[in-house]
């Protein structure tokens, strides 16, 4: 019996796929089809797959051409499968010509003619709803956001808003957008959704206006600087039936979400402690990050991601929080916070004027997870045990600036009418803002000399 094996995503299954499967089947007597898993597709940057893996398996099965279907989960699995199933031929479309020659060591490799004029991408784009997005703020991160957004389908960035007309105009000219700088309502009339990336202290008002105009909002971190404001905004979003999401990029990246599922599944036993650190020594101190009038300081600049990691791992029901800060020119250049739960402890170490190792350590009753610095650009972590031979290393790609993952989740919530994201729930964003608010009110804070 001659066994043929082939692989694909098979999203929105179409005639090109069917032709390929038919041609592959004709090469032998038995056809194995590998269908990529959702996480594997995300891993390899295919963020816009419309059908989930079960739907894609079902559609391949319905062709009646596959004698066996396997799920492709990881890079290198093709080699394992070819040996495991003793495949004689690996076949794939000619768009991959040469890319799988390394498999010739294991079996015959055949590149089959690709069907021109049809692809999952074309189908996705032709049926894709488009969200017109406007950007409030034209600072550093907004340039990166535009680049990242080009990797996510279903989004068209149309406008930018900055009260300073010259800045709005320059940004719009550079990126081919419509500039707005007067009344926000004119800007809002031009968009369906807004990315708020203005200075911290203006987030609350902008987000509230956008929500009340029925626009979806993705707001940069720090979302808002007080739990009460956060709660009010999520209540507004619910009342107006629009999406509100905190742009805490790490919360949406594949490596982090997998780390979370591993820990929640008990691989290190019960989590007893979380240590999360983030420091960024900035060259000059005449920037907004050091300006108390612009809510500068280590907590407002760096706490959101560390608090996200602690709250996603331990929850929002902490019993107490205390802070230790080193101050300079009216802002905290260093803050350590202890967040105590009934059955666990957590600490975060933040520094704009103090350098530390930016890692994340999750300590459990059976082992621990170590995410080396920069843990928040998660692309590698290790699950460690007393017997180091049991340690497991996990590697991921962290595509670009990592903003594409939050953008994709934001769009998915809009398209699927999903008011909340399990990746970062409203109550978790509120808890993050609440801790920042406590700090800003001087709650339980010891100032270091
Ligand atoms: N295909 C084709 N003609 C098209 C579109 C796709 O022959 N018009 C073929 C592809 O060459 C591939 C198979 O159909 O052999 C599945 O295509 P995709 O679903 O796009 O899968 P792909 O992303 O190419 O992944 O590990 C997965 C493999 O690398 C293939």
Short mmCIF file of C-alpha atoms and ligand atoms in Angstrom, two decimals:
data_model
loop_
_atom_site.label_atom_id
_atom_site.label_comp_id
_atom_site.label_asym_id
_atom_site.label_seq_id
_atom_site.Cartn_x
_atom_site.Cartn_y
_atom_site.Cartn_z
CA UNK A 1 0.00 0.00 0.00
CA UNK A 2 1.42 3.41 -0.99
CA UNK A 3 0.79 6.02 1.71
CA UNK A 4 0.61 9.71 0.82
CA UNK A 5 0.66 12.49 3.44
CA UNK A 6 -0.14 16.18 3.05
CA UNK A 7 -0.75 19.15 5.37
CA UNK A 8 -2.70 22.37 5.36
CA UNK A 9 -4.87 24.84 7.24
CA UNK A 10 -7.89 24.20 4.99
CA UNK A 11 -9.63 27.37 6.12
CA UNK A 12 -12.91 28.11 4.28
CA UNK A 13 -12.32 24.89 2.30
CA UNK A 14 -12.45 25.60 -1.44
CA UNK A 15 -11.94 23.99 -4.84
CA UNK A 16 -8.18 24.57 -4.72
CA UNK A 17 -7.96 22.45 -1.59
CA UNK A 18 -10.16 19.75 -3.08
CA UNK A 19 -8.09 19.61 -6.28
CA UNK A 20 -4.95 19.27 -4.19
CA UNK A 21 -6.37 16.49 -2.06
CA UNK A 22 -7.59 14.66 -5.16
CA UNK A 23 -4.18 14.93 -6.85
CA UNK A 24 -2.41 13.81 -3.66
CA UNK A 25 -4.75 10.83 -3.31
CA UNK A 26 -4.03 9.83 -6.91
CA UNK A 27 -0.34 9.44 -6.05
CA UNK A 28 -1.00 6.40 -3.88
CA UNK A 29 -3.62 4.22 -2.16
CA UNK A 30 -4.01 5.86 1.24
CA UNK A 31 -4.10 9.60 2.01
CA UNK A 32 -3.29 11.12 5.40
CA UNK A 33 -4.20 14.80 5.77
CA UNK A 34 -2.60 16.94 8.48
CA UNK A 35 -4.82 19.86 9.53
CA UNK A 36 -3.11 22.64 11.46
CA UNK A 37 -4.27 23.34 15.01
CA UNK A 38 -5.50 26.82 15.93
CA UNK A 39 -2.50 27.50 18.16
CA UNK A 40 -0.07 26.26 15.49
CA UNK A 41 -1.60 28.65 12.95
CA UNK A 42 -1.37 31.54 15.43
CA UNK A 43 2.19 30.49 16.20
CA UNK A 44 3.18 30.71 12.54
CA UNK A 45 1.55 34.12 12.16
CA UNK A 46 -1.68 32.99 10.44
CA UNK A 47 -3.84 35.21 12.67
CA UNK A 48 -6.86 35.50 10.43
CA UNK A 49 -8.00 31.90 10.13
CA UNK A 50 -11.81 32.00 10.20
CA UNK A 51 -12.76 28.35 10.91
CA UNK A 52 -11.54 26.68 14.07
CA UNK A 53 -9.70 23.37 13.85
CA UNK A 54 -12.83 21.22 14.37
CA UNK A 55 -14.65 22.99 11.54
CA UNK A 56 -11.61 22.58 9.30
CA UNK A 57 -11.26 18.88 10.13
CA UNK A 58 -14.97 18.37 9.39
CA UNK A 59 -14.69 20.08 6.01
CA UNK A 60 -11.71 17.93 4.99
CA UNK A 61 -13.54 14.81 6.19
CA UNK A 62 -16.60 15.80 4.14
CA UNK A 63 -14.55 15.66 0.93
CA UNK A 64 -14.28 11.89 1.43
CA UNK A 65 -10.71 12.05 0.11
CA UNK A 66 -8.84 11.60 3.42
CA UNK A 67 -8.31 8.09 4.78
CA UNK A 68 -6.93 9.51 8.02
CA UNK A 69 -6.79 13.03 9.48
CA UNK A 70 -4.13 14.15 11.99
CA UNK A 71 -3.76 17.52 13.72
CA UNK A 72 -0.53 19.39 13.05
CA UNK A 73 0.54 21.02 16.34
CA UNK A 74 4.22 21.89 16.09
CA UNK A 75 7.12 22.66 13.79
CA UNK A 76 8.84 19.40 12.84
CA UNK A 77 5.77 17.25 13.26
CA UNK A 78 5.84 16.38 9.54
CA UNK A 79 9.08 14.40 10.13
CA UNK A 80 7.56 12.57 13.10
CA UNK A 81 4.36 11.76 11.19
CA UNK A 82 6.14 10.54 8.03
CA UNK A 83 8.13 8.08 10.16
CA UNK A 84 5.24 7.16 12.43
CA UNK A 85 2.81 6.45 9.55
CA UNK A 86 5.56 5.15 7.22
CA UNK A 87 4.45 7.56 4.50
CA UNK A 88 5.95 6.91 1.06
CA UNK A 89 5.11 10.32 -0.40
CA UNK A 90 4.83 13.84 1.04
CA UNK A 91 2.72 15.99 -1.29
CA UNK A 92 1.90 19.67 -1.14
CA UNK A 93 0.97 22.51 -3.49
CA UNK A 94 3.54 24.10 -5.76
CA UNK A 95 3.34 27.35 -3.76
CA UNK A 96 5.65 25.51 -1.35
CA UNK A 97 8.10 24.45 -4.12
CA UNK A 98 11.45 23.64 -2.49
CA UNK A 99 10.35 24.47 1.05
CA UNK A 100 9.95 20.83 2.06
CA UNK A 101 12.98 19.32 0.28
CA UNK A 102 14.37 18.51 3.73
CA UNK A 103 11.74 15.76 3.88
CA UNK A 104 13.45 13.91 1.01
CA UNK A 105 15.56 12.22 3.68
CA UNK A 106 12.40 10.43 4.85
CA UNK A 107 10.20 9.96 1.78
CA UNK A 108 9.52 11.09 -1.77
CA UNK A 109 8.51 14.78 -1.96
CA UNK A 110 6.01 15.87 -4.66
CA UNK A 111 4.94 19.46 -5.34
CA UNK A 112 1.53 19.38 -7.02
CA UNK A 113 0.16 22.13 -9.29
CA UNK A 114 -1.67 24.78 -7.26
CA UNK A 115 -5.11 25.88 -8.43
CA UNK A 116 -4.77 29.48 -9.56
CA UNK A 117 -7.23 32.25 -8.71
CA UNK A 118 -8.55 30.92 -5.43
CA UNK A 119 -7.24 30.95 -1.86
CA UNK A 120 -8.47 31.12 1.71
CA UNK A 121 -7.05 34.64 1.91
CA UNK A 122 -9.11 35.83 -1.07
CA UNK A 123 -12.22 34.20 0.40
CA UNK A 124 -11.57 35.75 3.80
CA UNK A 125 -11.09 39.20 2.32
CA UNK A 126 -14.14 38.97 0.07
CA UNK A 127 -16.42 38.01 2.95
CA UNK A 128 -14.60 40.08 5.55
CA UNK A 129 -16.43 42.81 7.42
CA UNK A 130 -14.24 45.89 7.69
CA UNK A 131 -13.95 47.95 10.88
CA UNK A 132 -12.97 51.58 10.30
CA UNK A 133 -10.58 52.47 13.09
CA UNK A 134 -9.49 55.92 14.28
CA UNK A 135 -6.51 56.63 16.49
CA UNK A 136 -6.65 59.13 19.34
CA UNK A 137 -3.08 60.22 19.95
CA UNK A 138 -0.20 60.29 17.51
CA UNK A 139 2.72 59.35 19.76
CA UNK A 140 5.41 56.69 19.54
CA UNK A 141 3.25 53.60 19.93
CA UNK A 142 0.70 54.70 17.29
CA UNK A 143 3.32 54.36 14.53
CA UNK A 144 4.01 50.80 15.69
CA UNK A 145 0.28 50.11 15.95
CA UNK A 146 -0.25 50.99 12.27
CA UNK A 147 2.51 48.60 11.19
CA UNK A 148 1.16 45.82 13.39
CA UNK A 149 -2.44 46.37 12.21
CA UNK A 150 -1.38 45.58 8.63
CA UNK A 151 -1.00 41.95 9.74
CA UNK A 152 -4.63 41.64 10.80
CA UNK A 153 -7.47 41.48 8.27
CA UNK A 154 -10.79 43.20 8.81
CA UNK A 155 -9.37 46.54 9.88
CA UNK A 156 -8.98 49.81 7.99
CA UNK A 157 -7.29 52.65 9.86
CA UNK A 158 -9.00 55.75 8.46
CA UNK A 159 -8.33 58.69 10.80
CA UNK A 160 -6.27 60.15 13.59
CA UNK A 161 -7.13 62.69 16.26
CA UNK A 162 -4.84 65.06 18.11
CA UNK A 163 -5.97 68.37 19.65
CA UNK A 164 -2.79 69.83 18.19
CA UNK A 165 -3.77 70.40 14.55
CA UNK A 166 -0.17 70.40 13.26
CA UNK A 167 0.61 67.07 14.93
CA UNK A 168 -2.61 65.51 13.65
CA UNK A 169 -1.84 66.76 10.14
CA UNK A 170 1.77 65.52 10.13
CA UNK A 171 0.77 62.06 11.39
CA UNK A 172 -2.10 61.85 8.89
CA UNK A 173 0.19 62.88 6.03
CA UNK A 174 2.76 60.24 6.98
CA UNK A 175 0.19 57.44 7.18
CA UNK A 176 -2.42 58.57 4.63
CA UNK A 177 -5.18 59.18 7.17
CA UNK A 178 -7.91 61.81 7.68
CA UNK A 179 -6.70 64.24 10.40
CA UNK A 180 -9.03 65.60 13.08
CA UNK A 181 -8.20 68.04 15.85
CA UNK A 182 -11.35 69.97 16.71
CA UNK A 183 -14.50 68.53 18.24
CA UNK A 184 -14.10 64.81 18.86
CA UNK A 185 -17.60 64.17 17.44
CA UNK A 186 -16.46 64.91 13.88
CA UNK A 187 -13.67 62.36 14.29
CA UNK A 188 -16.06 59.80 15.80
CA UNK A 189 -18.50 60.15 12.89
CA UNK A 190 -15.75 58.84 10.61
CA UNK A 191 -15.01 55.59 12.48
CA UNK A 192 -16.56 52.42 13.97
CA UNK A 193 -13.83 51.86 16.59
CA UNK A 194 -11.11 53.85 18.32
CA UNK A 195 -7.59 53.05 19.56
CA UNK A 196 -6.90 55.45 22.42
CA UNK A 197 -3.17 56.09 22.84
CA UNK A 198 -3.18 59.65 24.17
CA UNK A 199 -1.41 60.77 27.37
CA UNK A 200 -2.49 58.72 30.42
CA UNK A 201 -4.52 61.44 32.16
CA UNK A 202 -6.73 61.94 29.08
CA UNK A 203 -7.70 58.28 28.64
CA UNK A 204 -10.79 58.38 30.83
CA UNK A 205 -12.48 61.30 29.07
CA UNK A 206 -11.64 60.11 25.57
CA UNK A 207 -12.79 56.56 26.26
CA UNK A 208 -16.01 57.78 27.85
CA UNK A 209 -16.84 60.02 24.85
CA UNK A 210 -16.09 57.23 22.40
CA UNK A 211 -18.24 54.70 24.29
CA UNK A 212 -21.13 57.15 24.60
CA UNK A 213 -21.00 57.69 20.82
CA UNK A 214 -21.38 53.90 20.33
CA UNK A 215 -17.79 53.27 19.25
CA UNK A 216 -15.76 50.24 20.28
CA UNK A 217 -12.57 51.14 22.18
CA UNK A 218 -9.14 49.58 22.51
CA UNK A 219 -7.30 51.65 25.11
CA UNK A 220 -3.52 51.69 25.66
CA UNK A 221 -2.05 50.93 29.06
CA UNK A 222 -2.28 52.32 31.65
CA UNK A 223 -5.98 52.04 30.79
CA UNK A 224 -7.16 54.42 33.53
CA UNK A 225 -5.59 55.33 36.86
CA UNK A 226 -8.38 54.40 39.22
CA UNK A 227 -10.66 51.42 39.76
CA UNK A 228 -13.78 53.56 39.96
CA UNK A 229 -13.10 55.07 36.54
CA UNK A 230 -12.44 51.62 35.07
CA UNK A 231 -15.67 50.27 36.52
CA UNK A 232 -17.64 53.24 35.13
CA UNK A 233 -16.22 52.75 31.65
CA UNK A 234 -16.97 49.02 31.52
CA UNK A 235 -20.51 49.74 32.72
CA UNK A 236 -20.82 52.32 29.93
CA UNK A 237 -19.53 49.84 27.35
CA UNK A 238 -22.12 47.30 28.50
CA UNK A 239 -24.90 49.92 28.45
CA UNK A 240 -24.03 50.99 24.90
CA UNK A 241 -23.37 47.41 23.70
CA UNK A 242 -19.85 48.15 22.51
CA UNK A 243 -16.48 46.46 23.04
CA UNK A 244 -13.99 47.93 25.50
CA UNK A 245 -10.58 46.25 25.79
CA UNK A 246 -7.39 47.21 27.61
CA UNK A 247 -4.42 46.99 25.21
CA UNK A 248 -2.26 44.92 27.55
CA UNK A 249 -0.42 43.26 24.66
CA UNK A 250 1.14 40.38 26.63
CA UNK A 251 -2.28 39.14 27.73
CA UNK A 252 -3.11 38.25 24.11
CA UNK A 253 0.16 36.75 22.88
CA UNK A 254 0.32 32.96 22.21
CA UNK A 255 3.20 32.16 24.57
CA UNK A 256 1.58 33.93 27.52
CA UNK A 257 -1.84 32.35 26.96
CA UNK A 258 -0.21 28.91 26.76
CA UNK A 259 1.80 29.57 29.93
CA UNK A 260 -1.44 30.45 31.68
CA UNK A 261 -3.23 27.28 30.55
CA UNK A 262 -0.25 25.14 31.63
CA UNK A 263 -0.16 26.70 35.11
CA UNK A 264 -3.95 26.54 35.48
CA UNK A 265 -3.80 22.85 34.49
CA UNK A 266 -1.55 22.20 37.51
CA UNK A 267 1.84 21.45 35.93
CA UNK A 268 3.57 23.19 38.86
CA UNK A 269 0.92 22.30 41.46
CA UNK A 270 -0.74 25.08 43.42
CA UNK A 271 0.66 28.53 42.71
CA UNK A 272 1.91 30.05 45.99
CA UNK A 273 3.94 33.01 44.78
CA UNK A 274 4.32 35.22 41.71
CA UNK A 275 7.23 37.59 41.21
CA UNK A 276 6.88 39.96 38.27
CA UNK A 277 9.51 42.61 37.45
CA UNK A 278 9.85 45.29 34.81
CA UNK A 279 12.39 48.11 34.62
CA UNK A 280 13.26 50.56 31.87
CA UNK A 281 16.10 53.06 32.49
CA UNK A 282 15.23 56.02 30.28
CA UNK A 283 18.08 58.21 28.96
CA UNK A 284 16.81 61.63 29.89
CA UNK A 285 14.47 62.50 32.73
CA UNK A 286 12.70 65.40 31.06
CA UNK A 287 10.13 63.07 29.50
CA UNK A 288 6.49 62.54 30.35
CA UNK A 289 7.44 59.35 32.18
CA UNK A 290 9.05 61.54 34.87
CA UNK A 291 6.42 64.30 34.84
CA UNK A 292 4.08 64.12 37.86
CA UNK A 293 1.65 66.39 35.99
CA UNK A 294 1.30 63.70 33.33
CA UNK A 295 0.93 60.88 35.86
CA UNK A 296 4.53 59.79 35.31
CA UNK A 297 6.38 57.29 37.45
CA UNK A 298 7.19 53.60 37.65
CA UNK A 299 3.73 52.45 38.75
CA UNK A 300 1.73 54.23 36.05
CA UNK A 301 4.27 53.37 33.34
CA UNK A 302 5.18 49.80 34.26
CA UNK A 303 2.63 48.30 36.66
CA UNK A 304 -0.13 47.39 34.14
CA UNK A 305 1.71 44.44 32.58
CA UNK A 306 3.07 43.14 35.90
CA UNK A 307 -0.35 43.47 37.54
CA UNK A 308 -1.90 41.69 34.54
CA UNK A 309 0.42 38.71 35.09
CA UNK A 310 -0.32 38.58 38.83
CA UNK A 311 -4.08 38.95 38.44
CA UNK A 312 -4.33 36.46 35.57
CA UNK A 313 -2.42 33.92 37.69
CA UNK A 314 -3.90 34.57 41.14
CA UNK A 315 -7.18 36.37 40.48
CA UNK A 316 -8.73 39.62 41.67
CA UNK A 317 -9.57 38.65 45.28
CA UNK A 318 -6.38 39.80 46.96
CA UNK A 319 -6.70 40.66 50.65
CA UNK A 320 -4.05 43.38 50.97
CA UNK A 321 -1.55 45.42 49.01
CA UNK A 322 1.42 47.49 50.16
CA UNK A 323 3.95 49.63 48.34
CA UNK A 324 7.56 50.68 48.87
CA UNK A 325 8.79 53.58 46.69
CA UNK A 326 11.95 55.53 46.01
CA UNK A 327 11.02 59.03 44.83
CA UNK A 328 12.79 61.61 42.70
CA UNK A 329 11.40 64.91 41.33
CA UNK A 330 7.92 63.99 42.50
CA UNK A 331 7.62 60.60 40.83
CA UNK A 332 8.46 57.08 41.95
CA UNK A 333 11.63 55.96 40.18
CA UNK A 334 11.30 52.60 41.92
CA UNK A 335 8.31 50.84 43.48
CA UNK A 336 7.99 47.38 44.95
CA UNK A 337 4.48 46.20 45.69
CA UNK A 338 3.38 43.17 47.72
CA UNK A 339 -0.06 41.80 46.89
CA UNK A 340 -1.26 39.26 49.41
CA UNK A 341 -3.98 36.69 48.78
CA UNK A 342 -5.59 34.27 51.22
CA UNK A 343 -3.52 31.39 49.83
CA UNK A 344 -0.71 33.06 47.90
CA UNK A 345 1.64 36.04 47.71
CA UNK A 346 2.74 38.17 44.81
CA UNK A 347 5.20 40.98 44.29
CA UNK A 348 6.09 43.30 41.51
CA UNK A 349 9.31 45.28 41.20
CA UNK A 350 9.18 48.30 38.94
CA UNK A 351 11.87 50.77 37.99
CA UNK A 352 12.20 53.76 35.70
CA UNK A 353 15.24 54.96 37.63
CA UNK A 354 16.38 51.60 39.02
CA UNK A 355 17.46 48.64 36.87
CA UNK A 356 16.43 45.09 37.74
CA UNK A 357 16.03 41.71 35.99
CA UNK A 358 12.69 41.85 34.10
CA UNK A 359 11.65 38.27 34.66
CA UNK A 360 8.56 36.47 35.88
CA UNK A 361 8.75 33.59 38.36
CA UNK A 362 5.63 31.58 39.19
CA UNK A 363 6.29 29.35 42.21
CA UNK A 364 4.17 26.25 42.87
CA UNK A 365 3.98 23.27 45.18
CA UNK A 366 5.41 20.92 42.48
CA UNK A 367 7.67 23.23 40.52
CA UNK A 368 7.96 26.72 39.07
CA UNK A 369 7.76 28.58 35.79
CA UNK A 370 10.61 30.90 34.83
CA UNK A 371 10.06 33.48 32.11
CA UNK A 372 13.36 35.25 31.51
CA UNK A 373 13.61 38.95 30.77
CA UNK A 374 11.84 40.53 28.93
CA UNK A 375 9.07 38.30 30.22
CA UNK A 376 6.36 40.63 28.78
CA UNK A 377 7.57 39.94 25.20
CA UNK A 378 6.93 36.31 25.94
CA UNK A 379 8.58 33.94 23.46
CA UNK A 380 10.23 31.43 25.79
CA UNK A 381 9.61 30.00 29.22
CA UNK A 382 10.72 26.96 31.21
CA UNK A 383 8.74 24.75 33.54
CA UNK A 384 11.23 23.65 36.21
CA UNK A 385 11.22 20.90 38.82
CA UNK A 386 13.43 19.63 41.62
CA UNK A 387 14.63 16.94 39.21
CA UNK A 388 15.94 19.16 36.43
CA UNK A 389 15.68 16.27 33.98
CA UNK A 390 11.92 16.85 34.15
CA UNK A 391 12.26 20.49 33.09
CA UNK A 392 10.40 21.48 29.92
CA UNK A 393 11.28 24.41 27.69
CA UNK A 394 8.69 26.18 25.52
CA UNK A 395 9.60 28.36 22.55
CA UNK A 396 7.28 30.65 20.58
CA UNK A 397 7.55 33.39 18.02
CA UNK A 398 6.51 36.80 19.30
CA UNK A 399 5.57 38.41 16.01
CA UNK A 400 6.68 42.02 15.46
CA UNK A 401 5.80 44.35 18.33
CA UNK A 402 3.20 41.93 19.56
CA UNK A 403 0.36 44.43 19.11
CA UNK A 404 -1.25 42.31 16.36
CA UNK A 405 -2.52 39.81 18.93
CA UNK A 406 -4.49 42.42 20.89
CA UNK A 407 -5.77 43.92 17.61
CA UNK A 408 -6.96 40.50 16.46
CA UNK A 409 -8.75 39.83 19.76
CA UNK A 410 -10.35 43.30 19.65
CA UNK A 411 -11.66 42.67 16.12
CA UNK A 412 -12.80 39.16 16.98
CA UNK A 413 -14.83 40.58 19.87
CA UNK A 414 -16.43 43.13 17.53
CA UNK A 415 -17.19 40.64 14.73
CA UNK A 416 -18.52 38.00 17.11
CA UNK A 417 -20.40 40.47 19.29
CA UNK A 418 -18.38 39.31 22.30
CA UNK A 419 -18.48 42.03 25.06
CA UNK A 420 -15.73 40.39 27.11
CA UNK A 421 -12.46 38.59 26.43
CA UNK A 422 -11.44 35.68 28.65
CA UNK A 423 -7.87 36.72 27.89
CA UNK A 424 -8.37 39.94 29.88
CA UNK A 425 -11.77 40.32 31.53
CA UNK A 426 -13.38 43.61 32.53
CA UNK A 427 -13.08 42.74 36.23
CA UNK A 428 -9.35 42.04 35.76
CA UNK A 429 -8.80 45.42 34.09
CA UNK A 430 -10.78 47.06 36.89
CA UNK A 431 -8.62 45.33 39.51
CA UNK A 432 -5.44 46.52 37.77
CA UNK A 433 -6.72 50.11 37.71
CA UNK A 434 -7.85 49.76 41.30
CA UNK A 435 -4.37 48.86 42.55
CA UNK A 436 -2.86 51.74 40.56
CA UNK A 437 -5.51 54.02 42.05
CA UNK A 438 -4.68 52.85 45.57
CA UNK A 439 -1.04 53.66 44.95
CA UNK A 440 -1.82 57.10 43.62
CA UNK A 441 -3.85 57.83 46.73
CA UNK A 442 -0.83 56.89 48.89
CA UNK A 443 -2.54 53.78 50.28
CA UNK A 444 -0.21 51.60 52.38
CA UNK A 445 2.92 53.22 50.89
CA UNK A 446 6.34 53.47 52.59
CA UNK A 447 8.70 56.00 51.02
CA UNK A 448 12.32 54.83 51.00
CA UNK A 449 14.96 57.37 51.93
N1 LIG B 1 -3.69 24.86 -2.33
C1 LIG B 1 -3.80 24.71 -3.72
N2 LIG B 1 -4.43 25.66 -4.46
C2 LIG B 1 -4.95 26.77 -3.85
C3 LIG B 1 -4.85 26.90 -2.44
C4 LIG B 1 -4.19 25.94 -1.70
O1 LIG B 1 -3.32 23.71 -4.27
N3 LIG B 1 -5.56 27.70 -4.62
C5 LIG B 1 -3.00 23.83 -1.58
C6 LIG B 1 -1.79 24.34 -0.81
O2 LIG B 1 -0.65 24.35 -1.65
C7 LIG B 1 -1.65 23.29 0.28
C8 LIG B 1 -3.10 22.88 0.56
O3 LIG B 1 -3.87 23.32 -0.59
O4 LIG B 1 -0.95 22.15 -0.23
C9 LIG B 1 -3.63 23.58 1.81
O5 LIG B 1 -3.46 24.99 1.63
P1 LIG B 1 -3.57 25.92 2.93
O6 LIG B 1 -4.81 25.56 3.67
O7 LIG B 1 -3.34 27.31 2.52
O8 LIG B 1 -2.38 25.40 3.86
P2 LIG B 1 -0.95 26.09 4.06
O9 LIG B 1 -1.09 27.33 4.86
O10 LIG B 1 -0.36 26.18 2.71
O11 LIG B 1 -0.16 25.06 4.98
O12 LIG B 1 2.04 22.94 7.71
C10 LIG B 1 0.96 23.38 6.86
C11 LIG B 1 1.50 23.36 5.43
O13 LIG B 1 2.71 24.05 5.48
C12 LIG B 1 0.54 23.99 4.39
#
